[in-house]
PDB file of C-alpha atoms in Angstrom:
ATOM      1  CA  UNK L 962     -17.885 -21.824   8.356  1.00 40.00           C
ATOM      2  CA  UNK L 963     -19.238 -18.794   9.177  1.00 49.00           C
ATOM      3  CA  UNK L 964     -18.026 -15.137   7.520  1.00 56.00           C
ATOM      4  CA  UNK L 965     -16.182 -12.545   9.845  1.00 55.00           C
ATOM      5  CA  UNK L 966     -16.773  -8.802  10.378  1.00 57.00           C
ATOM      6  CA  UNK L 967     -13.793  -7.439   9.082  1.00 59.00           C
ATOM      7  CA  UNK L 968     -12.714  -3.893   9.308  1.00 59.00           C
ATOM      8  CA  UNK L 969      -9.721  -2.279   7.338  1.00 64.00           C
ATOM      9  CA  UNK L 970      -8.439   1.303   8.268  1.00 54.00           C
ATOM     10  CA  UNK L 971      -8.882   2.131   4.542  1.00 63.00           C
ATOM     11  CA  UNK L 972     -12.426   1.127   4.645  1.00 75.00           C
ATOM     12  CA  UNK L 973     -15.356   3.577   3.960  1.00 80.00           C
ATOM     13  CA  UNK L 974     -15.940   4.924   7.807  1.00 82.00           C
ATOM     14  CA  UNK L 975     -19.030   3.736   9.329  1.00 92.00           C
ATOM     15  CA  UNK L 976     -19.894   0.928   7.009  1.00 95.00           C
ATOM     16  CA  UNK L 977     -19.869  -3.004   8.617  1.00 95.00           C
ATOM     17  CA  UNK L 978     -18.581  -5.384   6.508  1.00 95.00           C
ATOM     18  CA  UNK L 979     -18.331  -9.362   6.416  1.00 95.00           C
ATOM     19  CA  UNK L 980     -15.521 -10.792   4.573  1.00 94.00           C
ATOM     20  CA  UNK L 981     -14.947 -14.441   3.452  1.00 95.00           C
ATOM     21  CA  UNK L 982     -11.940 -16.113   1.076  1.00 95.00           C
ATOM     22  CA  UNK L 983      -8.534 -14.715   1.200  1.00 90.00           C
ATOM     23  CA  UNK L 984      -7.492 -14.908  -2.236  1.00 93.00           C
ATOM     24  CA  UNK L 985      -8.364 -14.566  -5.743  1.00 94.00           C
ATOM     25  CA  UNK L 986     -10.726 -11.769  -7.204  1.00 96.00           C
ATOM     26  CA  UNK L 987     -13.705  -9.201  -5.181  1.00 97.00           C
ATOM     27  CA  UNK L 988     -16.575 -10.159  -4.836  1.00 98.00           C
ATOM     28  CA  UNK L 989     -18.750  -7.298  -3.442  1.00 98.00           C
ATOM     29  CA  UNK L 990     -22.677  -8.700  -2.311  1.00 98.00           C
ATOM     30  CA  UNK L 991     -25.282  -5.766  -2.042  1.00 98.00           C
ATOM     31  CA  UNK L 992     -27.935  -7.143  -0.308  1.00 98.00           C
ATOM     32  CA  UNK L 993     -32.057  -6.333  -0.587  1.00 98.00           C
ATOM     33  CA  UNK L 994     -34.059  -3.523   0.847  1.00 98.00           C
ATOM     34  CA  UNK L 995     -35.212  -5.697   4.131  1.00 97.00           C
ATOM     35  CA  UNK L 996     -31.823  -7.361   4.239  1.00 97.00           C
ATOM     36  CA  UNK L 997     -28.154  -6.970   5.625  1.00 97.00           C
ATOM     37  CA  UNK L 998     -25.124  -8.971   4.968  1.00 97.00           C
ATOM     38  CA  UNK L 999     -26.870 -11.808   6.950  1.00 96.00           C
ATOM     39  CA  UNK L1000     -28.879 -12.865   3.508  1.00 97.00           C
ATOM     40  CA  UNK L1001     -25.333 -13.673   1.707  1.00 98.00           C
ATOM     41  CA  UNK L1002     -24.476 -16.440   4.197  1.00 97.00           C
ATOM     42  CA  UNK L1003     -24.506 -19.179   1.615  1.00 97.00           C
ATOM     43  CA  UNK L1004     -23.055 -17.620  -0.808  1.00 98.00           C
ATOM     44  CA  UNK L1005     -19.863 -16.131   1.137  1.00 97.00           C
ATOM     45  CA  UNK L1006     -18.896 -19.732   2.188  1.00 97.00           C
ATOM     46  CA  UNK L1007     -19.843 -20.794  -1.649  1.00 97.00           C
ATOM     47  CA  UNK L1008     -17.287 -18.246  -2.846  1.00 97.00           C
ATOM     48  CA  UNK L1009     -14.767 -18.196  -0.084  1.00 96.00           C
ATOM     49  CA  UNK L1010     -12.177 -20.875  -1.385  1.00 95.00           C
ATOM     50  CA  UNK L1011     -11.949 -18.910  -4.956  1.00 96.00           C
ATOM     51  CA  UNK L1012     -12.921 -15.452  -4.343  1.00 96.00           C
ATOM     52  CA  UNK L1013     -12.788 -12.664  -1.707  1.00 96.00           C
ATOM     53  CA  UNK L1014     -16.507 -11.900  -1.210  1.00 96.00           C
ATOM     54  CA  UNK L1015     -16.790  -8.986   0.874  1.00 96.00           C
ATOM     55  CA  UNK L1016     -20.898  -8.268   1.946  1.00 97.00           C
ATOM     56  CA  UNK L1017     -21.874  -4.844   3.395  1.00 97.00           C
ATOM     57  CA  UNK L1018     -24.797  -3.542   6.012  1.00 97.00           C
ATOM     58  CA  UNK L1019     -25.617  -0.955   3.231  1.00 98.00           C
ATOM     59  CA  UNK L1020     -25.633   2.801   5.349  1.00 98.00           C
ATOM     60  CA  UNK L1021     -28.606   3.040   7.782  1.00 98.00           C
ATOM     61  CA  UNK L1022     -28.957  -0.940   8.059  1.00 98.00           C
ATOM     62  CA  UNK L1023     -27.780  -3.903  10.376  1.00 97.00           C
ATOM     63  CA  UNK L1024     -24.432  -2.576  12.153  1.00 95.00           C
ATOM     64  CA  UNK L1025     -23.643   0.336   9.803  1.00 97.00           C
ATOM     65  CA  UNK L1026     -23.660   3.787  11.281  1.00 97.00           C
ATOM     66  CA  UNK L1027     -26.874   5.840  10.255  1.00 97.00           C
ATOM     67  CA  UNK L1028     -26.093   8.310   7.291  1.00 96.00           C
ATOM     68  CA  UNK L1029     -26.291  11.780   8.192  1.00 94.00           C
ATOM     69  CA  UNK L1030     -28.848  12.748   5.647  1.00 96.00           C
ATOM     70  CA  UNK L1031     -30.887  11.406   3.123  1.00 97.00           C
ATOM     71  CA  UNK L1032     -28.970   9.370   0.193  1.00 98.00           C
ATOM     72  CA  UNK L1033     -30.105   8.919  -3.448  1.00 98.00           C
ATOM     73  CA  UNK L1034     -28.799   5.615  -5.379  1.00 98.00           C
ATOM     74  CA  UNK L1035     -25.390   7.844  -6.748  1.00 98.00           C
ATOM     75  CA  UNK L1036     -24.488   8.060  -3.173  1.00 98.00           C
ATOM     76  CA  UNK L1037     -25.122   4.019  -2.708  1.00 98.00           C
ATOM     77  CA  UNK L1038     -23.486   3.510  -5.603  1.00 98.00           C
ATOM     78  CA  UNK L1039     -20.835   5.472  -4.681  1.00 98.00           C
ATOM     79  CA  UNK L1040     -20.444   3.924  -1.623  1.00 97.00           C
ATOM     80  CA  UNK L1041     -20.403   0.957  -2.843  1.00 98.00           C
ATOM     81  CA  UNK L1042     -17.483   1.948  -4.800  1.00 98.00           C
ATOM     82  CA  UNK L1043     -15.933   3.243  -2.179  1.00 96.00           C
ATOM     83  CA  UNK L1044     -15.508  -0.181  -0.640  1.00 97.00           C
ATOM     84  CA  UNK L1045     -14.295  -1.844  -3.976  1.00 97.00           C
ATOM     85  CA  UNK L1046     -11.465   1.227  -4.259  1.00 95.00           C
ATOM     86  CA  UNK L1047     -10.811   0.213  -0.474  1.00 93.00           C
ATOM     87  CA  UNK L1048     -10.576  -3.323  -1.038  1.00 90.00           C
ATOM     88  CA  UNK L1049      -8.946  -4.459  -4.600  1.00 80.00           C
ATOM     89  CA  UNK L1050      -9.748  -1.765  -7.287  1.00 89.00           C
ATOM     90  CA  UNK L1051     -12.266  -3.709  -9.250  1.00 96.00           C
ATOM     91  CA  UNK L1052     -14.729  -6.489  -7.918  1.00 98.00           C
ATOM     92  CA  UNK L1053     -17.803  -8.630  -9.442  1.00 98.00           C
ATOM     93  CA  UNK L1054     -20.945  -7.396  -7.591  1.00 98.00           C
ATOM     94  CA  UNK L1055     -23.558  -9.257  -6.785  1.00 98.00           C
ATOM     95  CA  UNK L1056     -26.875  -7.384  -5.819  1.00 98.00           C
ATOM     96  CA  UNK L1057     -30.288  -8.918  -4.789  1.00 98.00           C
ATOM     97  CA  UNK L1058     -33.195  -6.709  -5.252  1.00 98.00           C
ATOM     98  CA  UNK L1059     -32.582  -3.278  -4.072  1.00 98.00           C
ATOM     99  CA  UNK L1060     -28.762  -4.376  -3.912  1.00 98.00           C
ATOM    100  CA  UNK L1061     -29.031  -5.074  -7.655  1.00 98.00           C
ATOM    101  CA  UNK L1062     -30.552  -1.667  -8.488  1.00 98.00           C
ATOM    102  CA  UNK L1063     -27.367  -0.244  -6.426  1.00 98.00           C
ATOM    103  CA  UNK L1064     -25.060  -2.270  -8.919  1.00 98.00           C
ATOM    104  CA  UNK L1065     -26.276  -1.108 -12.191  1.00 98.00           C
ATOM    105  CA  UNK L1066     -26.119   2.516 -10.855  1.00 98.00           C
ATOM    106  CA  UNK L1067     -22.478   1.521  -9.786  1.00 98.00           C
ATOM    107  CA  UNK L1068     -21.745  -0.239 -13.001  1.00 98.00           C
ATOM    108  CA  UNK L1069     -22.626   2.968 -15.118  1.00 98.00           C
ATOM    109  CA  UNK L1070     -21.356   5.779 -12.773  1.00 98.00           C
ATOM    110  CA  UNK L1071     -17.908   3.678 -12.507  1.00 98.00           C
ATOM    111  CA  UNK L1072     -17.644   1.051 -15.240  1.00 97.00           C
ATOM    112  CA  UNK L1073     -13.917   0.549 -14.502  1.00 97.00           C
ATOM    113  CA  UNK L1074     -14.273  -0.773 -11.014  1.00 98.00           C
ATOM    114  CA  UNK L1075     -17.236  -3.438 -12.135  1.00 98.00           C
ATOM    115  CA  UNK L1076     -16.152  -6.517 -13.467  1.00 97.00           C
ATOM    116  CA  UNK L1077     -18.954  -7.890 -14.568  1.00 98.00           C
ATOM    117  CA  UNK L1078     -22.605  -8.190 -12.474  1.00 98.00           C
ATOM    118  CA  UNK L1079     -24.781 -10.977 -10.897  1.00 98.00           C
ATOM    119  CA  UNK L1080     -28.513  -9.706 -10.330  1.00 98.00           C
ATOM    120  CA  UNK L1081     -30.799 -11.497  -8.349  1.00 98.00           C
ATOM    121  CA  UNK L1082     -34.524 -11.064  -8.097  1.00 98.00           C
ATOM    122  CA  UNK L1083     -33.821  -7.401  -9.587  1.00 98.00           C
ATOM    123  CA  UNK L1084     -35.757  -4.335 -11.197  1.00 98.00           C
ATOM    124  CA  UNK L1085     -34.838  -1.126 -12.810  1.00 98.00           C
ATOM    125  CA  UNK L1086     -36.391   0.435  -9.766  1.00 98.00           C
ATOM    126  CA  UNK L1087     -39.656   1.365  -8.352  1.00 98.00           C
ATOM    127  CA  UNK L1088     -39.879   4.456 -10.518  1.00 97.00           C
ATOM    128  CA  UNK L1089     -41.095   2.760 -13.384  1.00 96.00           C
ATOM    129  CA  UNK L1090     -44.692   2.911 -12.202  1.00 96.00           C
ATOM    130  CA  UNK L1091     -46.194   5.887 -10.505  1.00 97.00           C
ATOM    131  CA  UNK L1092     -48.300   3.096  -8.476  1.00 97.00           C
ATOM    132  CA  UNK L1093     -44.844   0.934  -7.895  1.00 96.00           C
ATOM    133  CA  UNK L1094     -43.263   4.775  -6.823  1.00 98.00           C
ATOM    134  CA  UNK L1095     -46.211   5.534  -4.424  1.00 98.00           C
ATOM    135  CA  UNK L1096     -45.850   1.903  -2.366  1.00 97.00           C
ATOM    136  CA  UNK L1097     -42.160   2.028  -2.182  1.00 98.00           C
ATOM    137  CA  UNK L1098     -42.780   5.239   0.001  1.00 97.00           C
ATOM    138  CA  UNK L1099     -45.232   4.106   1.881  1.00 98.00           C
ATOM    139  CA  UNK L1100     -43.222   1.422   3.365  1.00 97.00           C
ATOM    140  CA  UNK L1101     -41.150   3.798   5.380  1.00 97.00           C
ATOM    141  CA  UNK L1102     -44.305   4.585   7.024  1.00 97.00           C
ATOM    142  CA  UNK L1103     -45.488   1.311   7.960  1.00 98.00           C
ATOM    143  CA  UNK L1104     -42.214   0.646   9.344  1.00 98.00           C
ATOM    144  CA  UNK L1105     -42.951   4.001  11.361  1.00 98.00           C
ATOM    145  CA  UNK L1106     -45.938   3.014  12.624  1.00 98.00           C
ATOM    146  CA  UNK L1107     -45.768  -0.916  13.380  1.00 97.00           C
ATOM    147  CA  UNK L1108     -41.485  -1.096  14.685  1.00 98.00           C
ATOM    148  CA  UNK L1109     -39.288  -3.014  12.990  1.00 98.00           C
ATOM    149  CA  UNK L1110     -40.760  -6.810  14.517  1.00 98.00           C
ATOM    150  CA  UNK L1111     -44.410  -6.423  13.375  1.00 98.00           C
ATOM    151  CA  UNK L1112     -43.547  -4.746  10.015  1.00 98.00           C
ATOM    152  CA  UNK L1113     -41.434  -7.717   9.443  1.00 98.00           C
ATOM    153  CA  UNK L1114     -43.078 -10.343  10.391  1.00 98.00           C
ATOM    154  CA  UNK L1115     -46.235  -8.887   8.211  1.00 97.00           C
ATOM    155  CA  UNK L1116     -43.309  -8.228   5.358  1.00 96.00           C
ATOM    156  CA  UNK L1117     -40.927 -10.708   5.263  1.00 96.00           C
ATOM    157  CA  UNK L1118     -43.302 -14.110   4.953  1.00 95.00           C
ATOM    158  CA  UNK L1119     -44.000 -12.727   0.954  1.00 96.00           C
ATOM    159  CA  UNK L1120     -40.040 -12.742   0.024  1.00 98.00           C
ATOM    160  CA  UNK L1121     -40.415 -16.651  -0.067  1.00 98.00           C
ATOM    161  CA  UNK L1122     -42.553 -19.049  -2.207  1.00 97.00           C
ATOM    162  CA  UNK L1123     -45.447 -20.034  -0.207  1.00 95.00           C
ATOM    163  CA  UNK L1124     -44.733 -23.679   0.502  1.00 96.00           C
ATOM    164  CA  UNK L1125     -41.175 -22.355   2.111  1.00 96.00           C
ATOM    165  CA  UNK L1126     -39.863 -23.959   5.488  1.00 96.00           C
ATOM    166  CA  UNK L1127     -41.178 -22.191   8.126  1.00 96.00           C
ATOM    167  CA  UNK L1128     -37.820 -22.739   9.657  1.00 97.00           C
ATOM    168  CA  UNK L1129     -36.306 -20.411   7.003  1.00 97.00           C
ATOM    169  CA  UNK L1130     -39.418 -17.633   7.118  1.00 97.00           C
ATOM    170  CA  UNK L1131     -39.115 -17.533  10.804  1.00 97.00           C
ATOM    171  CA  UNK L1132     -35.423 -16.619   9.941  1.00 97.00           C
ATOM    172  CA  UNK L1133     -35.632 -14.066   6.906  1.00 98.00           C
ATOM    173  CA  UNK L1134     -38.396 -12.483   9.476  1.00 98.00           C
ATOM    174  CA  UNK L1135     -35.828 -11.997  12.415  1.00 98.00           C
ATOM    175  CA  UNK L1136     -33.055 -11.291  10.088  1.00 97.00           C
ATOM    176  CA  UNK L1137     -35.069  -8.209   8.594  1.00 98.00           C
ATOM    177  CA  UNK L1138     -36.383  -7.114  12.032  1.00 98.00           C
ATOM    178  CA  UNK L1139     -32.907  -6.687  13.200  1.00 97.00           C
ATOM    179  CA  UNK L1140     -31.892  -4.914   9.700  1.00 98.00           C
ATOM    180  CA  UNK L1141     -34.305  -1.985   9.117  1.00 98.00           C
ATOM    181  CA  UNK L1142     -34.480   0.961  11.014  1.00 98.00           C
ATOM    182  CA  UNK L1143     -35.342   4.538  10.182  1.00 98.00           C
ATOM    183  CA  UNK L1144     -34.356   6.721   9.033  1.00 98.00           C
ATOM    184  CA  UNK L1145     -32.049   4.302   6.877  1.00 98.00           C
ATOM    185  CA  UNK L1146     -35.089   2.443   5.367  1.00 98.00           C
ATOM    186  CA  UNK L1147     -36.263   5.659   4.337  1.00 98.00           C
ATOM    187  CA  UNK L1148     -34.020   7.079   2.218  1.00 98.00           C
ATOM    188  CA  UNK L1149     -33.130   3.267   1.078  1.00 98.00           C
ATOM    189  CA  UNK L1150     -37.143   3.479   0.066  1.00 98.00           C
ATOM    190  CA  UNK L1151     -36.837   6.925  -1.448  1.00 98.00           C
ATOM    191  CA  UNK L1152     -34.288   5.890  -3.910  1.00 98.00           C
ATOM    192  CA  UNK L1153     -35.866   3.134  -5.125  1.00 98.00           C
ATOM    193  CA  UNK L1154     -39.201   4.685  -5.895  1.00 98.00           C
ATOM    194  CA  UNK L1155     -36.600   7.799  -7.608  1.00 98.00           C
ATOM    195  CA  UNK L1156     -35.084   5.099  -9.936  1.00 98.00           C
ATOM    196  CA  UNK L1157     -35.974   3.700 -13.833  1.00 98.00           C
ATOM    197  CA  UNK L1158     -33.150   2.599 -15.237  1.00 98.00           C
ATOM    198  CA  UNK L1159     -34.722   1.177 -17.785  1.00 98.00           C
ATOM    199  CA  UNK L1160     -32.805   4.147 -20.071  1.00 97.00           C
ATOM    200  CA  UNK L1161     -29.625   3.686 -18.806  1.00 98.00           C
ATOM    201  CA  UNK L1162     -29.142  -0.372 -19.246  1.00 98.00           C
ATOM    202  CA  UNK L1163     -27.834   0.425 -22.712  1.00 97.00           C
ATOM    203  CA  UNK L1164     -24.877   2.593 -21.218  1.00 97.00           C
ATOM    204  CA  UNK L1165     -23.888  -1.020 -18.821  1.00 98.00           C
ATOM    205  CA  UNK L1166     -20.804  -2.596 -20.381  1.00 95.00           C
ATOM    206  CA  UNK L1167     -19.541  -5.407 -17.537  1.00 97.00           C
ATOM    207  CA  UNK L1168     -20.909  -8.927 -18.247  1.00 97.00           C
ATOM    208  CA  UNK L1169     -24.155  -9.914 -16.276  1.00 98.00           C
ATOM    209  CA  UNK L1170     -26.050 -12.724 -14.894  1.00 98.00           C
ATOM    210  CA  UNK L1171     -30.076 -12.321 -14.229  1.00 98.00           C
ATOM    211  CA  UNK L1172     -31.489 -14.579 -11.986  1.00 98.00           C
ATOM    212  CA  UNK L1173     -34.782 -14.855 -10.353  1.00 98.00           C
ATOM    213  CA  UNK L1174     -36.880 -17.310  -8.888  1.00 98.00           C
ATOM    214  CA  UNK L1175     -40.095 -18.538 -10.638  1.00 98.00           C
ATOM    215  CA  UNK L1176     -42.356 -17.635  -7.740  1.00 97.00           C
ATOM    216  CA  UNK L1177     -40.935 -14.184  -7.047  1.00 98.00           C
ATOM    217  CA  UNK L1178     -44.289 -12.484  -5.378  1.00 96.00           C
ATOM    218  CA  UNK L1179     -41.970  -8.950  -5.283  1.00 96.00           C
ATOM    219  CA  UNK L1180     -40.146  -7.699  -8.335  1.00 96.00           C
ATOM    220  CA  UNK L1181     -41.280 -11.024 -10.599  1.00 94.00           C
ATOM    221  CA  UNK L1182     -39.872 -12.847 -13.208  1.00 96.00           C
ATOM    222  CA  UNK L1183     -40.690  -9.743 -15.502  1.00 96.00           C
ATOM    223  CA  UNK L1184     -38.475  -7.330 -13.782  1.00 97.00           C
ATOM    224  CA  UNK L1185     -35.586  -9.490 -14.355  1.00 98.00           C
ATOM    225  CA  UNK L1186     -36.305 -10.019 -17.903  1.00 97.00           C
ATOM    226  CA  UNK L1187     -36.216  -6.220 -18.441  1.00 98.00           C
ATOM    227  CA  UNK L1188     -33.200  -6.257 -17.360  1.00 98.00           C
ATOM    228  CA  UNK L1189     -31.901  -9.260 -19.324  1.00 97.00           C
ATOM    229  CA  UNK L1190     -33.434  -7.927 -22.248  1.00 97.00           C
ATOM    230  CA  UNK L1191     -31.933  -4.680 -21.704  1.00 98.00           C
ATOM    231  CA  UNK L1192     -28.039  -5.610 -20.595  1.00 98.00           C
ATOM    232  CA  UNK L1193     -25.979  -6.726 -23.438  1.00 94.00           C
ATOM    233  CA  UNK L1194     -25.384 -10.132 -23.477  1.00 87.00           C
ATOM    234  CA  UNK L1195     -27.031 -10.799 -20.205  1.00 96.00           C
ATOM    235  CA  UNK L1196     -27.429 -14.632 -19.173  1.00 97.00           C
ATOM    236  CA  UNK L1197     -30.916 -14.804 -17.927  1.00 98.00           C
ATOM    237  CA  UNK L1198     -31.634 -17.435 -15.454  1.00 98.00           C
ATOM    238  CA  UNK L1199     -34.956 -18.804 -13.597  1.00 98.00           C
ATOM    239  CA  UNK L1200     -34.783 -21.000 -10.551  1.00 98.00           C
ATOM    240  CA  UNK L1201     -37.733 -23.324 -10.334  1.00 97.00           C
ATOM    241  CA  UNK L1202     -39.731 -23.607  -6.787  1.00 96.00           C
ATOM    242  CA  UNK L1203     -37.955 -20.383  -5.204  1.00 98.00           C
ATOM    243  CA  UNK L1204     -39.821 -16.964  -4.363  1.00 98.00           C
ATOM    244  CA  UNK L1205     -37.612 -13.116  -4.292  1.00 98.00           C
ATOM    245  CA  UNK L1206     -34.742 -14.444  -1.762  1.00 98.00           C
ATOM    246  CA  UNK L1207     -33.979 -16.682  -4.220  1.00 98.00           C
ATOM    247  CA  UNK L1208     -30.374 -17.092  -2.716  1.00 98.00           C
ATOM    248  CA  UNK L1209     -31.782 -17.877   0.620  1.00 98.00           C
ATOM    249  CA  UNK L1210     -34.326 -20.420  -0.773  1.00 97.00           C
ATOM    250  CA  UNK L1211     -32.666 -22.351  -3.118  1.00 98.00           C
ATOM    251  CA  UNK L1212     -28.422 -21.551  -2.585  1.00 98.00           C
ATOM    252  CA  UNK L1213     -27.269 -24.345  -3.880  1.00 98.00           C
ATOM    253  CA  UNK L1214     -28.276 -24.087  -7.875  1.00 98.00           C
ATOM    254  CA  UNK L1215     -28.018 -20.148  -7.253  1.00 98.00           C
ATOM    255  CA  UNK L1216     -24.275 -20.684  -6.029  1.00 98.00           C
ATOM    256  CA  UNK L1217     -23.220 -23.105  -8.781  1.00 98.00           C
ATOM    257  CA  UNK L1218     -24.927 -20.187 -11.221  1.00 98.00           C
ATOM    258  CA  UNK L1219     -23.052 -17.794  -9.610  1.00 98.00           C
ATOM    259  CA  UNK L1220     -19.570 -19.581  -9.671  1.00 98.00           C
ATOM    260  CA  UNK L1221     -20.283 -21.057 -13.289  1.00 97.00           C
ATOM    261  CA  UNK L1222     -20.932 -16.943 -14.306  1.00 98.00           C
ATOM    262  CA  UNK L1223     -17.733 -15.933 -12.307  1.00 97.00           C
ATOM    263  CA  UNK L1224     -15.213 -18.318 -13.590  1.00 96.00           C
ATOM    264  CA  UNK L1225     -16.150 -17.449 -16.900  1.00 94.00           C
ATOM    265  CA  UNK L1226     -15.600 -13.420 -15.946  1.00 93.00           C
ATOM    266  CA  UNK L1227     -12.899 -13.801 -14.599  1.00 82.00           C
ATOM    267  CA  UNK L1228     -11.402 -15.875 -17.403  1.00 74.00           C
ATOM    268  CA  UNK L1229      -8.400 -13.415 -18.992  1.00 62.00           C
ATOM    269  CA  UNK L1230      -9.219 -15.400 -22.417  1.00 54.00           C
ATOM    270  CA  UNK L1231     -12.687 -14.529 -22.446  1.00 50.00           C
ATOM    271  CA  UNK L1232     -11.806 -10.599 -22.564  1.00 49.00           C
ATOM    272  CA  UNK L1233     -12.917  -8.584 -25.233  1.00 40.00           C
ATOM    273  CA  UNK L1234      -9.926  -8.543 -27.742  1.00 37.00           C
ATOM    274  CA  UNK L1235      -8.843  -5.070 -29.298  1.00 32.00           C
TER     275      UNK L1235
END
């Protein structure tokens, strides 16, 4: 069963959003920097009888209206924020890659509305690495130069483990072709190779799960344990035989993770006491 675009009038204007699950608590999904609310298929059906996951076309991307000018990661986050004021007051966000960078800025700029946080196939950001910096901008370019089709079908292939189906490459391929567009991927580029959170993980207070796959050719299993080893308490998970969409490639031990993570959250009798 398929999620539904779903607009509310008290949505943030210009933003598309797919919505699955009726009851019980948010669930916002922020998806990668090649992505758009397509990649959370899985998991919105996984989620929908317990939760209300909601999963966004971040600004620039997929059907969302192109931002007027350039946006740093406090305006994604904020956005993002935006949506969870719109649609329940507090939500557990789950953010893959780029998405996941956008929820740790969200978690510290407005602690209050994050519940706790479910990073997959995550970083601190590109700006940990003047190298890392310097090829996160350069892939505005490429996009500039090849369109959207060639630089994804020269792009996407990597997100997966090598041995993937070719029935799901041929799919993450189309599904980023029809996501990224300038000047969107731009300014989603820009704020990644801005970003090292490394100092702020400290200042994160909602519960997290890190998960990555074990053949993640993009961020790595390193990335994520930085940001295990920084977040207090983190659970820190690796998926055998999956590459950086790890919740494309292997949904169904990522969605049990995921569920096992948020029925714990969202347990009132596992809240901090005091």
């Amino acid at each position: 069963m398929s999620a539904a675009p779903v607009t509310r009038a008290a949505d943030p204007p210009g933003l598309h959003l797919r919505e699955a699950g009726e009851r019980g608590p948010l669930v916002l999904c922020l998806h990668g920097i090649g992505s758009s609310s397509a990649a959370f298929a899985h998991q919105l059906d996984a989620l929908r009888g317990e939760f209300r996951a909601v999963a966004w076309d971040a600004p620039g991307y997929g059907s969302s209206a192109d931002p007027p000018g350039p946006l740093t990661l406090d305006d994604y986050a904020d956005a993002a924020a935006a949506v969870i004021r719109a649609r329940g007051g507090t939500a557990h966000v789950l953010g893959a890659s780029w998405g996941g960078v956008i929820a740790l800025r969200l978690a510290v700029r407005h602690p209050r509305l994050v519940t706790s946080l479910m990073l997959l196939g995550s970083t601190p950001g590109s700006g940990t690495a003047p190298g890392k910096a310097a090829a996160m901008r350069a892939r505005a370019d490429e996009l500039a130069a090849s369109g959207p089709d060639a630089f994804a079908a020269a792009r996407a292939p990597r997100l997966l483990a090598e041995d993937a189906p070719p029935e799901l490459a041929e799919h993450v391929t189309r599904s980023m072709a029809d996501a990224v567009r300038l000047p969107g991927y731009r300014y989603a580029a820009e704020s990644m190779a801005a970003t090292d959170l490394r100092g702020a993980l400290h200042r994160v207070t909602a519960p997290a799960l890190v998960l990555c796959g074990d053949r993640d050719r993009i961020t790595g299993p390193e990335a994520s344990q930085v940001l295990a080893g920084g977040l207090a308490g983190a659970a820190y998970v690796i998926v055998r035989n999956a590459g950086h969409l790890v919740h494309q490639e292997r949904p169904g031990p990522v969605d049990a993770w995921l569920l096992s993570h948020l029925h714990i959250a969202a347990d009132p009798s596992t809240e901090p006491k005091g």
